[in-house]
Coordinates of C-alpha atoms in Angstrom, one line a residue:
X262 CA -110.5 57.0 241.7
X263 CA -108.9 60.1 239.2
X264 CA -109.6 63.3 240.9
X265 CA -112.0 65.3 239.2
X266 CA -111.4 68.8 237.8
X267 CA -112.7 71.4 240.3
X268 CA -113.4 75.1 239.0
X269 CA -112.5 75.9 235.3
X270 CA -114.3 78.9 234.2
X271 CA -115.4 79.2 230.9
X272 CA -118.6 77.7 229.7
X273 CA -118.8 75.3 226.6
X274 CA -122.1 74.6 226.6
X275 CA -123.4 73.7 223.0
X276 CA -124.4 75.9 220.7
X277 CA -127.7 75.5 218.1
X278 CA -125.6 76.1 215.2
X279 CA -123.4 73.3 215.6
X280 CA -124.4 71.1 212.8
X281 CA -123.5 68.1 214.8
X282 CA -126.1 68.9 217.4
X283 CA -129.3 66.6 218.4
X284 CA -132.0 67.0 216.2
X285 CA -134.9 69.8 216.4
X286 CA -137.5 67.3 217.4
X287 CA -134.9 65.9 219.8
X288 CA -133.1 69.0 221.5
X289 CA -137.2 70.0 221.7
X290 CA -138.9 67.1 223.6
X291 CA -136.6 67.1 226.5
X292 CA -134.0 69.3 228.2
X293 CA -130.3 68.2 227.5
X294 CA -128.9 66.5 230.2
X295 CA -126.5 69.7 230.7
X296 CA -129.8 71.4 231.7
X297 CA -131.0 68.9 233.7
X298 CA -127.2 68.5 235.7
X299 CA -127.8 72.0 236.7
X300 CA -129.4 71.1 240.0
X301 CA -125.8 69.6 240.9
X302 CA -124.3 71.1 243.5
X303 CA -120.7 69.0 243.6
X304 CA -118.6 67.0 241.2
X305 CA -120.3 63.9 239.8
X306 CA -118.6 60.8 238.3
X307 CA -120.5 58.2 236.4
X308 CA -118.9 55.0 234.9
X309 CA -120.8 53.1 232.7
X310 CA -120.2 49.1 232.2
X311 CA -121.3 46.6 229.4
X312 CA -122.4 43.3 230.3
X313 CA -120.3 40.4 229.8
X314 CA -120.5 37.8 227.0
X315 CA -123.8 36.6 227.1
X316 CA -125.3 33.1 225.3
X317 CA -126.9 35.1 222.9
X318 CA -123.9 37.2 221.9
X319 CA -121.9 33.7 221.8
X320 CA -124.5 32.3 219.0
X321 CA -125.0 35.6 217.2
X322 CA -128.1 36.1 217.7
X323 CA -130.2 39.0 217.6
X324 CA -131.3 40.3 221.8
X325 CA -132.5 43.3 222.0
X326 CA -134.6 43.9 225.5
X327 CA -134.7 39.9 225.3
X328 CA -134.2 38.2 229.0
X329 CA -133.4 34.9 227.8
X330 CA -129.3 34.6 227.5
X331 CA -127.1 34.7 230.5
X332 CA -123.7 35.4 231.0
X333 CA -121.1 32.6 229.5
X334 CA -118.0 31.7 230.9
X335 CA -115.7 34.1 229.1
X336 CA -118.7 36.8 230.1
X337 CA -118.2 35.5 234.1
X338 CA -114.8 36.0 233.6
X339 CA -115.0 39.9 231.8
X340 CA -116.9 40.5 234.6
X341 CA -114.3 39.7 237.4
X342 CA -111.7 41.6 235.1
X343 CA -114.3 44.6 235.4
X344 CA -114.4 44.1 239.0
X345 CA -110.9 44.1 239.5
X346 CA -110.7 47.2 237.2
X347 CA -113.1 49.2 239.5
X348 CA -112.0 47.5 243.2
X349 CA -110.5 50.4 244.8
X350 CA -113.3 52.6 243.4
X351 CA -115.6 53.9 246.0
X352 CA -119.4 53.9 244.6
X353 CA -122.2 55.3 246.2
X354 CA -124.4 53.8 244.3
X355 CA -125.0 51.0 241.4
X356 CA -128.3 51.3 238.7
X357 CA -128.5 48.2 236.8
X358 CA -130.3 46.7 234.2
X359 CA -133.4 44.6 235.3
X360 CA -132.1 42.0 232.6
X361 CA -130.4 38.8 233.6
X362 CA -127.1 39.4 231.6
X363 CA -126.6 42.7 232.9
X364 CA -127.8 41.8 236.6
X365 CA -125.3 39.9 237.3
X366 CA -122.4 41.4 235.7
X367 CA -123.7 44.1 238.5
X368 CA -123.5 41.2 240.9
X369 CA -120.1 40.4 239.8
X370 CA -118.6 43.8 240.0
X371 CA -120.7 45.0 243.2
X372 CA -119.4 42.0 244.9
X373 CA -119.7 42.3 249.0
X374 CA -120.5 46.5 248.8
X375 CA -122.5 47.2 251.2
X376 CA -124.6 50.1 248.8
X377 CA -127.1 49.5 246.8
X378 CA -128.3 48.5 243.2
X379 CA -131.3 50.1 242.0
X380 CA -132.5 48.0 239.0
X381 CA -134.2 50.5 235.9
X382 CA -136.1 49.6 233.7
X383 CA -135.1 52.5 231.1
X384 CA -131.5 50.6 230.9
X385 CA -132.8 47.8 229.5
X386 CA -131.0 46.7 226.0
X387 CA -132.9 48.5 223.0
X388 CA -136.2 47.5 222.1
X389 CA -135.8 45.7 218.8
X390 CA -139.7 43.8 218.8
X391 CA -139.7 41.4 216.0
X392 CA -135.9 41.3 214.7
X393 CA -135.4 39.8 219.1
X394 CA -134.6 36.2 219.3
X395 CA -133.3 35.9 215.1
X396 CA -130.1 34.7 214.2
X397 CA -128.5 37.4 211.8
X398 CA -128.4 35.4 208.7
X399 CA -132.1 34.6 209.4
X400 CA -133.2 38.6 209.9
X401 CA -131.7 39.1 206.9
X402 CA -133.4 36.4 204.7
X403 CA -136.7 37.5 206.4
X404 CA -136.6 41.0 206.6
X405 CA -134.7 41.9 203.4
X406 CA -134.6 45.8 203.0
X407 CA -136.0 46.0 206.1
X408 CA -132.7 44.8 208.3
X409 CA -130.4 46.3 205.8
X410 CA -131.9 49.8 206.8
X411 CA -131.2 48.4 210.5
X412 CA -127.4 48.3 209.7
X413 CA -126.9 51.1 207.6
X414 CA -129.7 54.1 208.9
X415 CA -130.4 53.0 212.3
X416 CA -131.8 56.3 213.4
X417 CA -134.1 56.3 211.2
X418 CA -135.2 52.8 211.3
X419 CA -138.8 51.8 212.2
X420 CA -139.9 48.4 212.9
X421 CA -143.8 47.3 214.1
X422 CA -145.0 50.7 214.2
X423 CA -141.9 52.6 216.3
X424 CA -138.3 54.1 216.1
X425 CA -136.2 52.0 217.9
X426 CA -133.0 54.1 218.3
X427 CA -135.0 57.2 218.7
X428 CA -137.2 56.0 221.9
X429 CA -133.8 54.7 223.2
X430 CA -132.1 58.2 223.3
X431 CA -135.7 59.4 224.9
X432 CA -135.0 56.4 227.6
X433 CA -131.2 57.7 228.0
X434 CA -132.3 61.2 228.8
X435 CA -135.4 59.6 231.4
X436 CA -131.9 57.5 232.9
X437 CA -130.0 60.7 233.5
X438 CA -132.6 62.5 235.8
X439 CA -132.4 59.7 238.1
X440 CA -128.5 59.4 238.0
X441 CA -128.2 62.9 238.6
X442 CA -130.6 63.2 240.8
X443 CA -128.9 60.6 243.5
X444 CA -126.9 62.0 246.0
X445 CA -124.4 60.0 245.0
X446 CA -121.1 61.0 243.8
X447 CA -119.7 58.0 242.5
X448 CA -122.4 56.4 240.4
X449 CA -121.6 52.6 238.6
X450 CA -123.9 51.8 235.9
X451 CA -124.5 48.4 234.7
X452 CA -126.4 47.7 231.4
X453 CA -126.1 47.5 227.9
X454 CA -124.0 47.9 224.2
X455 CA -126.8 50.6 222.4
X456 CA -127.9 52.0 225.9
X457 CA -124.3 52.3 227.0
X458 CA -123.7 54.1 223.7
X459 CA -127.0 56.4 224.1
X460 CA -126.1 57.3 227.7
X461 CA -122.3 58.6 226.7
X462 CA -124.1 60.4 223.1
X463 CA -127.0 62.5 225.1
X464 CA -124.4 62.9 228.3
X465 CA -122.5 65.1 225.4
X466 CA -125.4 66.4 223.5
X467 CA -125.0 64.2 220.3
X468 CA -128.5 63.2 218.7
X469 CA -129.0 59.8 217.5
X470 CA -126.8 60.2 214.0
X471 CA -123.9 58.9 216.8
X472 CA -125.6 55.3 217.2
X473 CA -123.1 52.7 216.5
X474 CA -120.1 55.4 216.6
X475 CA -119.2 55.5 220.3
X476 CA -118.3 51.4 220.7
X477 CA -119.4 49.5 223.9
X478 CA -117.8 45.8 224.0
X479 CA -118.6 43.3 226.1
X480 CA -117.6 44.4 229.8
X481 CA -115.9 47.6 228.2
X482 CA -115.7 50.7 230.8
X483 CA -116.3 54.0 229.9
X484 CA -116.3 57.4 232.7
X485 CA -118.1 60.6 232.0
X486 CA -117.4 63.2 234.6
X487 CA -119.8 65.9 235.6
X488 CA -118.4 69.1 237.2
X489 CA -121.1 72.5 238.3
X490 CA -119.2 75.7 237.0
X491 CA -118.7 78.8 239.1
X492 CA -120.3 81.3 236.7
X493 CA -124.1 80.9 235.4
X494 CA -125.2 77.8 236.3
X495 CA -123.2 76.2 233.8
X496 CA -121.8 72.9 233.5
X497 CA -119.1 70.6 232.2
X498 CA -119.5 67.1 230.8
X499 CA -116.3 65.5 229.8
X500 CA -115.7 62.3 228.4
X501 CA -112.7 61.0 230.5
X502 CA -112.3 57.7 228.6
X503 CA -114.6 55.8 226.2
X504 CA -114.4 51.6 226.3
X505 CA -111.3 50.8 228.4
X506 CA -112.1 46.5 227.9
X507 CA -110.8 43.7 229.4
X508 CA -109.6 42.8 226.0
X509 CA -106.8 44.9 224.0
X510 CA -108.6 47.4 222.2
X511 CA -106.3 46.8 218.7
X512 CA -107.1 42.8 218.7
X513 CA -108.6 42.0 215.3
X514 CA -112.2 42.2 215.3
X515 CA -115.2 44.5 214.1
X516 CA -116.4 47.9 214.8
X517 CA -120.4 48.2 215.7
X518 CA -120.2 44.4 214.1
X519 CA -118.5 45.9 210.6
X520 CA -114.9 44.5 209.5
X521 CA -112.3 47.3 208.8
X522 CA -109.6 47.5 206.9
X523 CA -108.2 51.1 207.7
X524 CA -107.4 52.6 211.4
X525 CA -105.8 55.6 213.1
X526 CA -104.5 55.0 216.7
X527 CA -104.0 58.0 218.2
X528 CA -101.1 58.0 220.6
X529 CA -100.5 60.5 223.4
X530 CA -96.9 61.5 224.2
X531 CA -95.2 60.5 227.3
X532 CA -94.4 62.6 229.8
X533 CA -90.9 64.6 230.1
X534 CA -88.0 65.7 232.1
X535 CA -89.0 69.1 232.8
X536 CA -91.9 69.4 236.2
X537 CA -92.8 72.5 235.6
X538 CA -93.8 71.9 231.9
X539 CA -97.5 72.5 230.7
X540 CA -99.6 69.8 232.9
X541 CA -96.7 67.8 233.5
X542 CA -97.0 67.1 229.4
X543 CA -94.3 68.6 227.9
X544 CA -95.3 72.1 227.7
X545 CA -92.7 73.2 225.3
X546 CA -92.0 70.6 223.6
X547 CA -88.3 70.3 223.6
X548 CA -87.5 68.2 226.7
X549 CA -86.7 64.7 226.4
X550 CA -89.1 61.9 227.4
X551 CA -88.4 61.3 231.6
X552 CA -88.5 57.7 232.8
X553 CA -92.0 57.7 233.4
X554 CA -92.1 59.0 229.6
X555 CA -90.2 56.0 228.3
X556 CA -92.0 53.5 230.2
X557 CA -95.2 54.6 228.7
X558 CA -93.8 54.7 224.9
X559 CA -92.6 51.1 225.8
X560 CA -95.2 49.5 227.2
X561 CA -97.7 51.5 224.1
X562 CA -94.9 49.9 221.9
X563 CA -95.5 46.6 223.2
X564 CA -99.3 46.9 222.9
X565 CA -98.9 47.8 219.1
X566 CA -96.5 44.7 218.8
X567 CA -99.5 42.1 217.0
X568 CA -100.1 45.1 214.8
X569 CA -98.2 45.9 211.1
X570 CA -98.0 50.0 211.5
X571 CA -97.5 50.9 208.0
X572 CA -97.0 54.8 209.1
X573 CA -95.8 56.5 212.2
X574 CA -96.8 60.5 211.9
X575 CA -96.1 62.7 214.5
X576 CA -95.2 66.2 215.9
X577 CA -91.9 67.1 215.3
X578 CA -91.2 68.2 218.8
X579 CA -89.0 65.9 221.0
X580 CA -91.1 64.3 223.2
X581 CA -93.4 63.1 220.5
X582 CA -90.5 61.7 218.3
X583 CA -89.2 60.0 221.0
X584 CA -92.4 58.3 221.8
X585 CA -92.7 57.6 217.8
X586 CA -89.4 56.1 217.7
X587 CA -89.9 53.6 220.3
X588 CA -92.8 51.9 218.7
X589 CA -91.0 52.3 215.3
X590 CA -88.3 50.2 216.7
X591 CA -90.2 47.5 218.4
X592 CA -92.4 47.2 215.2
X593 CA -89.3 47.0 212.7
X594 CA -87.9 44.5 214.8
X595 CA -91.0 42.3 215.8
X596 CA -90.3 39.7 212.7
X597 CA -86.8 39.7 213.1
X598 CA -86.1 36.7 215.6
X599 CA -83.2 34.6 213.6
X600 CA -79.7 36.0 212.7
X601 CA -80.2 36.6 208.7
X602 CA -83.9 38.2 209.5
X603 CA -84.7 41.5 207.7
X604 CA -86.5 44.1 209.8
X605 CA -89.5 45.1 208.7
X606 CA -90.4 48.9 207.3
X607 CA -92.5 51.3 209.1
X608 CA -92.7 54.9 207.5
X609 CA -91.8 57.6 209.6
X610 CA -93.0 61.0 209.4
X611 CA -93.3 64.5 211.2
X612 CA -96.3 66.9 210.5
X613 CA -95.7 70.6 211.8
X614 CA -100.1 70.7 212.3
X615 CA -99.8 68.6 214.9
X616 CA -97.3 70.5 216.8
X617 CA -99.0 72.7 219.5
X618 CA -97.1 73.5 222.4
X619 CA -96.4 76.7 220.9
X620 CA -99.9 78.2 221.5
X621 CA -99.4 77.1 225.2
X622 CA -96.4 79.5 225.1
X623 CA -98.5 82.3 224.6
X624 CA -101.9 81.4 226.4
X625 CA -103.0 82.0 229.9
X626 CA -105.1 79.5 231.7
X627 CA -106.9 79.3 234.5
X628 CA -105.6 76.3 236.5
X629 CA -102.4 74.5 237.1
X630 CA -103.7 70.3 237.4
X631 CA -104.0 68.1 235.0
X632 CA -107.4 67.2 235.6
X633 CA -110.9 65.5 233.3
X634 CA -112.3 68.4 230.6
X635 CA -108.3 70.3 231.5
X636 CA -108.6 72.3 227.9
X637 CA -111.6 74.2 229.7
X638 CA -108.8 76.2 231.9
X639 CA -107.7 77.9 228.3
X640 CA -109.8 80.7 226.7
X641 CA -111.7 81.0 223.6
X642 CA -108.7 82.1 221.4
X643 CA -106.4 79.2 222.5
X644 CA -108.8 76.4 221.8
X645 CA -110.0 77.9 218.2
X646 CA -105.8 78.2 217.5
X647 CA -105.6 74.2 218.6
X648 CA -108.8 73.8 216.7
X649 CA -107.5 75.5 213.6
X650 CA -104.3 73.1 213.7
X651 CA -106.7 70.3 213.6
X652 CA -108.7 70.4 210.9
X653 CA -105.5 71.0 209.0
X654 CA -104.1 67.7 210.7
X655 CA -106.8 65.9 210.7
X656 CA -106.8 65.9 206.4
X657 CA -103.4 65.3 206.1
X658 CA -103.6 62.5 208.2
X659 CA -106.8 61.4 206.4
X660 CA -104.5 61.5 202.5
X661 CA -101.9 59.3 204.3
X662 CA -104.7 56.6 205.6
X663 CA -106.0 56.3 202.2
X664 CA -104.6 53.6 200.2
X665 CA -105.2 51.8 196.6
X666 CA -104.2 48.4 198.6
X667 CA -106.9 46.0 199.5
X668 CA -104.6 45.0 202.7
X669 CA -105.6 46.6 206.2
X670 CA -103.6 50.0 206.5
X671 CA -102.9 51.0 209.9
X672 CA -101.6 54.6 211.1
X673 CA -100.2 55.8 214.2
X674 CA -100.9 59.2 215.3
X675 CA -98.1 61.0 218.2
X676 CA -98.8 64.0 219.7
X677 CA -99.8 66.6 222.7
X678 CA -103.1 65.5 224.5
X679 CA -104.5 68.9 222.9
X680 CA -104.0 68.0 219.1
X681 CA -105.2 64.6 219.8
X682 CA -108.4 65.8 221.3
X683 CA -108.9 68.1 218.5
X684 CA -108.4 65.0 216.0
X685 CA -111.1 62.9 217.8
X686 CA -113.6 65.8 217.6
X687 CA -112.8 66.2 213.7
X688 CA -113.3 62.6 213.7
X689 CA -116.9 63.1 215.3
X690 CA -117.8 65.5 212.8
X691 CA -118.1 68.1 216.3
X692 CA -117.1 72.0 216.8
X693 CA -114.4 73.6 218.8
X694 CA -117.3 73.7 221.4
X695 CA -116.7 70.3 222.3
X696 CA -112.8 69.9 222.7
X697 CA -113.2 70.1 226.6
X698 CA -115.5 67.5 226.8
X699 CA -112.4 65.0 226.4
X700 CA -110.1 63.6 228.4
X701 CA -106.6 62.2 227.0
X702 CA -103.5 60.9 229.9
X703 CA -100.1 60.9 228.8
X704 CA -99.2 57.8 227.0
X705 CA -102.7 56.9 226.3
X706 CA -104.2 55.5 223.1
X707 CA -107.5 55.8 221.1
X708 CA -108.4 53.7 218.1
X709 CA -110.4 55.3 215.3
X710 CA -111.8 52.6 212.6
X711 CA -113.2 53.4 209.3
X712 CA -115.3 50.3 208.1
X713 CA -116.2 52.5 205.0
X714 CA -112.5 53.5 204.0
X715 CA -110.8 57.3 205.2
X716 CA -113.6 58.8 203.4
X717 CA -116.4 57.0 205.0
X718 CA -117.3 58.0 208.8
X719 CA -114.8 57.2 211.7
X720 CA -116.2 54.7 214.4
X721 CA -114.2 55.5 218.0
X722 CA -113.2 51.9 218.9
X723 CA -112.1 53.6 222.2
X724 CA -110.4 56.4 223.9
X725 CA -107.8 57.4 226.3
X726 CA -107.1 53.7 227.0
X727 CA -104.5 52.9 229.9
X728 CA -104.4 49.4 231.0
X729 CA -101.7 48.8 228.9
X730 CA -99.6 51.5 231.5
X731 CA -100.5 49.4 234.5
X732 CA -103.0 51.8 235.9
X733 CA -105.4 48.5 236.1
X734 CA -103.5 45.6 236.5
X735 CA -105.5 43.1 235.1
X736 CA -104.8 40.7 232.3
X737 CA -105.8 41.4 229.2
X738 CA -108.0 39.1 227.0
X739 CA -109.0 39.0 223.5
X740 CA -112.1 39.9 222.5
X741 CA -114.5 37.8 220.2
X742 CA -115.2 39.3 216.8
X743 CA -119.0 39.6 217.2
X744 CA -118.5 41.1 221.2
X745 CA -120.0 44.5 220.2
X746 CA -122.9 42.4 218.9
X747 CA -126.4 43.4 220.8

């Protein structure tokens, strides 16, 4: 398992005026799960885990807290991927859903551990009452309005007399006080797409507006760590990666079950010659990518390599150029296989926002590891400075995804960890409050979709993926288009 960070010392608990925030009537009806972590003592990690394909998900049908699909064979098979993913991770303990699809993923995964499940009901798939057991087509001829307010205003969407989405964030927040409450360190939790999705949202304090934004696919990992500050009682959530599937997370498919024609993948630099540079990232920015560093922008390359980039934009220091021009060659050169071939264009550009390894220059921090929620070693000024540079990034980037062309536009993002971070929290519409409560490695990527165009809102496909590294060597399937379906 990663190591978890240990003592940074600055809280970044939220604030009320954060616009992003969890409702009144949420934030009021229950302490936040930060509150309720306080009684933590030591480090916590909890990794959460989709089902695999079920019958149900197969035929496109409508499940909900349903127990009448089981797993398929593809879902059998994501969920000895998911096993193999997590083998050498030791778990104290595993909470599963009660339902069968998700039971026996658990089964799957658990395999001969000798610890053992505890089965909640509260991570059961969301309730969805009458819409349960339809075939889409047939919930929209029946329900008319009705299930077009499901798919575009799901928190606010009521259906036999209750709020779906709302009572599941309720049943997310009931889930956390027994996961945190287990003496467990290393907690594996088995269950479901929208619960999945509530548990990571009310982990980091994000109200019910974030429904169908945080993607769970079939069998798709994602690890939220939980670490007790030294000052105050406070405490750091972070987000160490969102949705790492058995499937690569750039096949063609949909977002929260929406086709999109515009994406940013954000791509973290790889790591340089200098050891002594800023967490082993390339502190300053000017050395060269080392070994390890061009293995990564290789193998990121290759993982592009069923993808038409139409832009490359990154920092102009060296280490992120470098990276840039690896993939810019294997793309311009993917088509090209006969003698008289031409090689395809990719656009190439440099943006000085996204260049920040001159605040690190100047900052001080507070440890010297590389470690989940990292940015919280840096004080208040440095992470409003990266902040600043992102918002200015993030709308440049935003002009250069939008296009009059009715084809698919894709752009690649290369940068420091830092920037990248602040990008996904522009992305999620979040404050500087938030930027440690992400965790980007070197080389990793993150897939932003926009089903709605640049100007719509950004769905996170997934983030700080790194099975295309070998970290997890497992092979990689492709996903069904309707695999995020519930």
């Amino acid at each position: 398992m990663l190591s978890l960070v240990c003592s940074p010392t600055i809280s970044v608990r939220r604030r009320s005026t954060s616009p992003c925030r969890a409702t009144l009537r949420e934030a009021e009806a229950t302490p936040s799960v930060a509150e309720k972590a306080r009684r933590l003592r030591e480090a916590k990690r909890v990794v959460l885990v989709r089902h695999g394909q079920s019958t149900w998900n197969e035929e496109g049908r409508i499940q909900g807290s349903s127990d009448f699909s089981v797993l398929t064979s593809k879902g059998e098979s994501q969920a000895e991927t998911s096993r193999q993913m997590l083998l050498s991770d030791s778990f104290d303990v595993c909470f599963t859903s009660p339902l069968i699809r998700s039971k026996r993923t658990a089964e799957i995964i658990w395999g001969s551990r000798p610890e053992e499940m505890l089965p909640d009901s509260d991570l059961r798939e969301i309730d969805l009452y009458s819409f349960q057991g339809l075939l889409k087509h047939e919930g929209k001829e029946r329900y008319g309005s009705l299930y077009r307010q499901w798919q575009k205003d799901a928190p606010n969407f009521t259906i036999d007399g209750h709020y779906p989405v709302r009572q599941l964030w309720d049943r997310a927040r009931n889930c956390w006080d027994r996961i945190l409450a287990h003496e467990g360190k290393s907690v594996l939790v088995v269950a479901h797409n929208a619960v999945n999705q509530a548990l990571v949202a009310t982990a980091l304090d994000l109200g019910t507006e974030y429904f169908r934004i945080l993607l769970q696919s079939n069998c798709g990992v994602s690890v939220l760590d939980f670490t007790p500050q030294d000052q105050g009682g406070t405490f750091n959530i972070c987000l160490n990666r969102l949705n790492q599937t058995p499937n690569s997370p750039v096949a063609s498919g949909t977002s929260g079950g929406r086709k999109t024609k515009s994406r940013m993948i954000l791509v973290c630099q790889g790591a340089t010659q200098s050891p002594g540079s800023e967490f082993g990232l390339g502190g300053m920015g000017y050395e060269a990518l080392n070994m390890l560093g061009v293995i990564q922008s290789q193998k990121t390359a290759e993982l592009l390599l069923d993808l038409k980039v139409n832009c490359i934009v990154s920092s102009p220091r060296v280490p992120a150029i470098d990276t840039a021009t690896a993939i810019s060659e294997v793309q311009e050169a993917a088509d090209c296989l006969g003698a008289d071939c031409v090689p395809r264009y990719v656009e190439r550009k440099q943006l000085f926002d996204l260049e920040v390894e001159s605040i690190f220059q100047k900052a001080t921090k507070n440890s010297t590891t590389y470690q989940s929620g990292w940015l919280s070693c840096f004080n208040q000024s440095t992470l409003k400075e990266l902040w600043t540079k992102s918002v200015s990034a993030w709308q440049a980037l935003l002009e250069d995804l939008s296009s009059e062309s009715e084809e698919e536009k894709i752009l690649v993002v290369v940068g420091h960890p830092a920037i990248l971070t602040g990008l996904l929290c522009q992305c999620l519409h979040l404050s500087v409050d938030w930027m440690p409560s992400f965790h980007l490695d070197p080389g990793s990527v993150s897939v932003i979709d926009f089903p709605d165009g640049p100007a719509g809102r950004g769905v996170v496909r997934c983030t700080n993926y790194t099975a295309h590294l070998g970290r997890w060597s497992i092979p990689i399937t492709r996903s069904t288009v309707d695999d995020e379906a519930f």
